[in-house]
Short mmCIF file of C-alpha atoms in Angstrom, two decimals:
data_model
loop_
_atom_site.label_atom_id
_atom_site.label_comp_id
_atom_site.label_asym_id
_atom_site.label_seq_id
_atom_site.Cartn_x
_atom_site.Cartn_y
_atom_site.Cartn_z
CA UNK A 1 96.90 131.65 189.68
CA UNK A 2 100.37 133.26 188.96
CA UNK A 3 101.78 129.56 189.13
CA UNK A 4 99.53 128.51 186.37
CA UNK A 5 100.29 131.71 184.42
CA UNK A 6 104.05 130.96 184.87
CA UNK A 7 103.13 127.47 184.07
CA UNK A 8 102.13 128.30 180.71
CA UNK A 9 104.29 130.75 179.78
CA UNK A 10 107.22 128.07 180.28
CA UNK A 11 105.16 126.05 178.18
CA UNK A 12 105.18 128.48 175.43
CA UNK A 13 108.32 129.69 175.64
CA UNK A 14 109.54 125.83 175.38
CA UNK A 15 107.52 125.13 172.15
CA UNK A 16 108.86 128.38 170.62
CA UNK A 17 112.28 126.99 171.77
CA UNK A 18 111.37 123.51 170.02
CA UNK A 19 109.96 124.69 166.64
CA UNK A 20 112.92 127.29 166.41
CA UNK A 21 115.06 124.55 166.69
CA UNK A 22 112.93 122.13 164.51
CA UNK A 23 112.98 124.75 161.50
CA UNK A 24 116.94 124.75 162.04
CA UNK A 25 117.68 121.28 161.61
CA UNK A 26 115.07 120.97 158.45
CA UNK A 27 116.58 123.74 156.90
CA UNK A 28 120.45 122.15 156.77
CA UNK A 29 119.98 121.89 153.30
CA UNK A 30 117.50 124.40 151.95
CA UNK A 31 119.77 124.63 148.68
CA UNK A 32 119.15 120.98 147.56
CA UNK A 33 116.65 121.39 145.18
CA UNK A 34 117.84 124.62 143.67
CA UNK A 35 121.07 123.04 143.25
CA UNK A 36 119.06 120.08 141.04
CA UNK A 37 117.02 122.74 139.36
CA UNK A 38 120.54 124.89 138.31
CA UNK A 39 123.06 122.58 137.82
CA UNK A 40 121.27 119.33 136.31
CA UNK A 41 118.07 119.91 135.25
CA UNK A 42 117.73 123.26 133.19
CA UNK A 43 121.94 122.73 131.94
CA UNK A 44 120.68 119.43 130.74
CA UNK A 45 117.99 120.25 128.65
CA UNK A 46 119.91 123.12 127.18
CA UNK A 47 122.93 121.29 125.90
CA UNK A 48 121.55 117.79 125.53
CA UNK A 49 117.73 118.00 125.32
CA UNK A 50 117.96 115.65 129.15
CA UNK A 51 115.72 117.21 131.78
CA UNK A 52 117.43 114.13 133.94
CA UNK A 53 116.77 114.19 137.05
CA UNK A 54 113.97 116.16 136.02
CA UNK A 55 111.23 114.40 134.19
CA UNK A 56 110.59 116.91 132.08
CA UNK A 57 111.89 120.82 131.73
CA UNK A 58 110.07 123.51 130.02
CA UNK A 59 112.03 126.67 129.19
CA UNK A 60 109.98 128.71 127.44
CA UNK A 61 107.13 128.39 130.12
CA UNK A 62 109.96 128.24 132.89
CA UNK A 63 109.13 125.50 134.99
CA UNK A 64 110.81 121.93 135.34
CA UNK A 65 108.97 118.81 136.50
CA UNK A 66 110.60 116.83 139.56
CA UNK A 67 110.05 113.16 140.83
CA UNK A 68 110.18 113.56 144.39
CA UNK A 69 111.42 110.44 146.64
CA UNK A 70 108.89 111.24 149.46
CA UNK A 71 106.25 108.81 148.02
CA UNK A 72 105.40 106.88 144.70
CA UNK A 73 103.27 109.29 143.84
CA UNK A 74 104.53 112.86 144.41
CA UNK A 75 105.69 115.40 141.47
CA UNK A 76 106.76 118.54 142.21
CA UNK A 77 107.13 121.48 139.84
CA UNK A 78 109.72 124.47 140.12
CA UNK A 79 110.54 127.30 138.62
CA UNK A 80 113.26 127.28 136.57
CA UNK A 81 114.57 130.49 138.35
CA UNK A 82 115.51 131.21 141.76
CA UNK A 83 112.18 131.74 143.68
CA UNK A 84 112.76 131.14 147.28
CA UNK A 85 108.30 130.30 148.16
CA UNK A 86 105.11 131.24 148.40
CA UNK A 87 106.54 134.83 149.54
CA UNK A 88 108.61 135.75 146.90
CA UNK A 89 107.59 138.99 145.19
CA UNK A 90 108.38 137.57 141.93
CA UNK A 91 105.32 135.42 141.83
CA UNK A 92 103.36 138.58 142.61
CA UNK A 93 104.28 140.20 139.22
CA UNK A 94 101.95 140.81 136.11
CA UNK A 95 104.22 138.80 134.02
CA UNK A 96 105.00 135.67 136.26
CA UNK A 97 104.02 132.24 135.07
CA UNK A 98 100.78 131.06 136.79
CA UNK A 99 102.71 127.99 138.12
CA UNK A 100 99.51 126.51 139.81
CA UNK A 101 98.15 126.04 136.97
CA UNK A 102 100.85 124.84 135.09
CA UNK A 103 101.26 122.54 137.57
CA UNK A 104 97.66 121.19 137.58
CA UNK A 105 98.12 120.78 133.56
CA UNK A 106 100.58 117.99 134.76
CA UNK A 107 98.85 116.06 136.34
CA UNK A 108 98.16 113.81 133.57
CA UNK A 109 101.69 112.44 134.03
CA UNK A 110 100.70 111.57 137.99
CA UNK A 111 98.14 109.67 136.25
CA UNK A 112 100.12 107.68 133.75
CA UNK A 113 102.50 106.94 136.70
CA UNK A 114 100.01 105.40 138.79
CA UNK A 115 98.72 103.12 135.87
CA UNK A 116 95.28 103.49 136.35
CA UNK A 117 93.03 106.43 136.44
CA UNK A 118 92.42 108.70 138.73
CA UNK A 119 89.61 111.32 139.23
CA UNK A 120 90.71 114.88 139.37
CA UNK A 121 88.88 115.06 142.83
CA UNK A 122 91.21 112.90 144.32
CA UNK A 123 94.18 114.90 143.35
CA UNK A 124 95.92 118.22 144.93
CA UNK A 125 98.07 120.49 144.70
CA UNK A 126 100.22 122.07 147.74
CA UNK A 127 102.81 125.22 148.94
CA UNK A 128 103.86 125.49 152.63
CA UNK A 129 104.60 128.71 154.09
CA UNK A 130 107.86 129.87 155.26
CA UNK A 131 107.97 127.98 158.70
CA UNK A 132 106.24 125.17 157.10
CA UNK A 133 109.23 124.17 154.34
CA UNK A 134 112.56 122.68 154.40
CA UNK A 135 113.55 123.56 150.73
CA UNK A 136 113.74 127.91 149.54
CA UNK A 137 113.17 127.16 145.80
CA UNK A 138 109.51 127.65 145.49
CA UNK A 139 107.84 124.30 144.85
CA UNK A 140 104.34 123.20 144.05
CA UNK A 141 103.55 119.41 145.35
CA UNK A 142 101.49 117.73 143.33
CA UNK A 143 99.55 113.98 144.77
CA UNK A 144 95.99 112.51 145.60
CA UNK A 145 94.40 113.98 148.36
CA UNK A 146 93.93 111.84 151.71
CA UNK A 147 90.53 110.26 151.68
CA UNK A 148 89.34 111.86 154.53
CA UNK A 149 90.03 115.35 153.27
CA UNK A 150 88.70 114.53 149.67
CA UNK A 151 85.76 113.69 152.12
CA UNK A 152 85.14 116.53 154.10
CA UNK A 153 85.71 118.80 150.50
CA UNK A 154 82.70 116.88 149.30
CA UNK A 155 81.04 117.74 152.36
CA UNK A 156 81.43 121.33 152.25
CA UNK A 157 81.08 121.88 148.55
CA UNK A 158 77.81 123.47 148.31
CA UNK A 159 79.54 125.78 151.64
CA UNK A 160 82.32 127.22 149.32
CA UNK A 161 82.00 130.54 147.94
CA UNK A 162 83.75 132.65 145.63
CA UNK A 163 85.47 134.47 147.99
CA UNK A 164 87.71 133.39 150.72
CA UNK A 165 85.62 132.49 153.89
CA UNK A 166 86.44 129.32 156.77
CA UNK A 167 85.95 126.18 155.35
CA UNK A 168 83.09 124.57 157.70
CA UNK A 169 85.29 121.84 159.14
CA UNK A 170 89.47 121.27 159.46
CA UNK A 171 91.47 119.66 157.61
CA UNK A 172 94.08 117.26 159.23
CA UNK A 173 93.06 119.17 162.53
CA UNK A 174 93.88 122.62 160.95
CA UNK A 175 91.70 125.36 160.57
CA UNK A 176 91.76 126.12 156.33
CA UNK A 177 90.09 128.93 154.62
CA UNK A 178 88.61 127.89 151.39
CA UNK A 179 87.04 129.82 147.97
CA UNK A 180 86.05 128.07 144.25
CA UNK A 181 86.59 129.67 140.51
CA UNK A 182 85.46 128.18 137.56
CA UNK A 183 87.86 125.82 135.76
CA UNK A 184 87.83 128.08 133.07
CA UNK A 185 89.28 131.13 134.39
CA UNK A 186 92.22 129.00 136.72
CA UNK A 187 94.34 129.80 133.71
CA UNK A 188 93.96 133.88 133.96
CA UNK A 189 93.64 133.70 137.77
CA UNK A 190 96.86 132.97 139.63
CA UNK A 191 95.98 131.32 143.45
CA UNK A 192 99.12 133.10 144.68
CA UNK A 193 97.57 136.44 143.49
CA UNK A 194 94.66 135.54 144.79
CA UNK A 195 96.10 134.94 148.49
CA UNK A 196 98.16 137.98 148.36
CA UNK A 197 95.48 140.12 148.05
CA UNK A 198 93.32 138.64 150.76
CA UNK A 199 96.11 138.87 153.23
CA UNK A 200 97.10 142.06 152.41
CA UNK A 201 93.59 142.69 153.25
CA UNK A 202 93.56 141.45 156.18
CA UNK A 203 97.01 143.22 157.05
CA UNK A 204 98.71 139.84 157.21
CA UNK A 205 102.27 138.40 156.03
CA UNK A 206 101.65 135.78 153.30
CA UNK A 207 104.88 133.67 154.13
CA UNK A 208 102.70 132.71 157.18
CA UNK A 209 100.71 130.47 154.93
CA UNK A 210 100.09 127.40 153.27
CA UNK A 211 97.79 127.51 149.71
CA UNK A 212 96.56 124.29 148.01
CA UNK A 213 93.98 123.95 145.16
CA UNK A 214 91.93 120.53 144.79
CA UNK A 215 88.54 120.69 141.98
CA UNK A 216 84.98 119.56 142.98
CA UNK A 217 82.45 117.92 141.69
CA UNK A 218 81.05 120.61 139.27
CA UNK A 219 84.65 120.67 137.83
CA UNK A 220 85.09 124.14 139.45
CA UNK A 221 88.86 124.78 141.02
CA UNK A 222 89.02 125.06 145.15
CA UNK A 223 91.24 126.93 146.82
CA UNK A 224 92.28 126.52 150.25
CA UNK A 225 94.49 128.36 152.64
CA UNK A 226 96.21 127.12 155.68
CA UNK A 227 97.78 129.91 158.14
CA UNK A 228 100.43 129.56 160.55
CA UNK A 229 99.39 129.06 164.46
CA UNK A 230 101.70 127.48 166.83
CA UNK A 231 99.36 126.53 169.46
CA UNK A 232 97.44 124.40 167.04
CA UNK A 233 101.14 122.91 166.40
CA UNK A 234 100.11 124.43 162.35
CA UNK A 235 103.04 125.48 160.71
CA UNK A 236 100.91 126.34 157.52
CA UNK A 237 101.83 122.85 156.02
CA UNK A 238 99.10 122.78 153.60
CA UNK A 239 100.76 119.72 151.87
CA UNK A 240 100.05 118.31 155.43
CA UNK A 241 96.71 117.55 153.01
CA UNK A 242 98.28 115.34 150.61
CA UNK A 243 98.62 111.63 149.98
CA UNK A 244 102.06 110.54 148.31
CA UNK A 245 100.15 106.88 148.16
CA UNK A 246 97.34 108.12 146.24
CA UNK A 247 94.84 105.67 148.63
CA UNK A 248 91.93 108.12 147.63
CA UNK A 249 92.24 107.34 143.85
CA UNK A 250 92.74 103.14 144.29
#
């Protein structure tokens, strides 16, 4: 018995050991995007009206929109300030841009890049938490949804309540909470408010997870929550979720 128990503490202590060094090498360049965001994007459209690289750059609602190269279809949005993720207090305040939202009211442009149309229930957007990111400027994925979670949302949907509960089944092997609002109020409800007062709740450290917001059939807006657990190799990577192919929406 105490050589199994010493067994699988050497086990443990050698995935700490791996994932310690994992989130090391990731973060080499954590500035990257920040740098794009500060020095090209937001300089551009302020003295020559070029969000280059940026697609596009909006200043007065402080966000920028970003191509990224991981995929053909993958847009990411940004703050046009220096917001390191999903824990920064700045997102928490009564006057911060609801950038989930803002982001989901681009998604028109993921459409016109795909040339062809896509359903807004194949489409998704994602934050990792803390351990889950390689970037500290906040940023908001946007993409299709994998088939198979589009899939199991549409099996769940009549599960999902309006407050946050387990979702009945994992996603990508990952235990998710989930909870639904009406379409009409995501504008005046902000999912990282939302989160933050559920973990607080629950006496928990919101850097430890992952949020992502999809829509169902009823046109209502789902939530879902992914929270860090090592021995289910989850790093709260809800964008683990997303497609960059868009295979659900072909």
């Amino acid at each position: 018995m105490k050589k199994t128990l010493r067994g699988l503490l050497f086990l443990f202590i050698a995935l700490l050991v791996v994932v310690a060094a994992w989130l090391l090498s990731i973060r080499a360049n954590s500035d990257a995007l920040w740098k794009i965001v500060s020095e090209q994007c937001v300089p551009g459209q302020q003295q020559r009206h070029d969000p280059a690289p940026c697609l596009a750059v909006n200043l007065d609602k402080r966000f920028v929109i970003f191509k990224d190269a991981k995929g053909p279809l993958h847009n990411l949005l940004m703050p046009t300030e220096k917001m390191t993720g999903i824990e920064s207090p700045e997102v928490q305040q009564p006057d911060a841009p609801n950038f989930f939202y803002q982001a989901w009211q681009e998604r028109g442009r993921l459409k016109q890049m795909a040339g062809k149309p896509i359903s807004d229930r194949y489409l998704g957007l994602a934050i990792n938490s803390w351990y889950g990111r390689s970037q500290n400027q906040l940023h908001i994925h946007l993409a299709c949804l994998y088939p198979e979670v589009y899939q199991a949302l549409n099996r769940q949907e009549g599960r999902i309540g309006n407050s946050w509960q387990p979702l009945g089944e994992k996603l990508k092997g990952h235990d998710y909470l989930a909870m639904k609002m009406p379409a009409g109020a995501f504008e005046q409800q902000d999912p990282f408010k939302l989160l933050h007062a559920y973990v607080q709740q629950q006496g928990d450290d919101i850097a430890k997870y992952g949020l992502a917001v999809a829509a169902n059939g009823q046109g209502d807006i789902v939530l879902l929550a992914n929270r860090l657990k090592i021995t289910d190799f989850n790093l709260g990577t809800a964008g683990e979720i997303l497609d960059y192919r868009c295979a659900s929406g072909r």
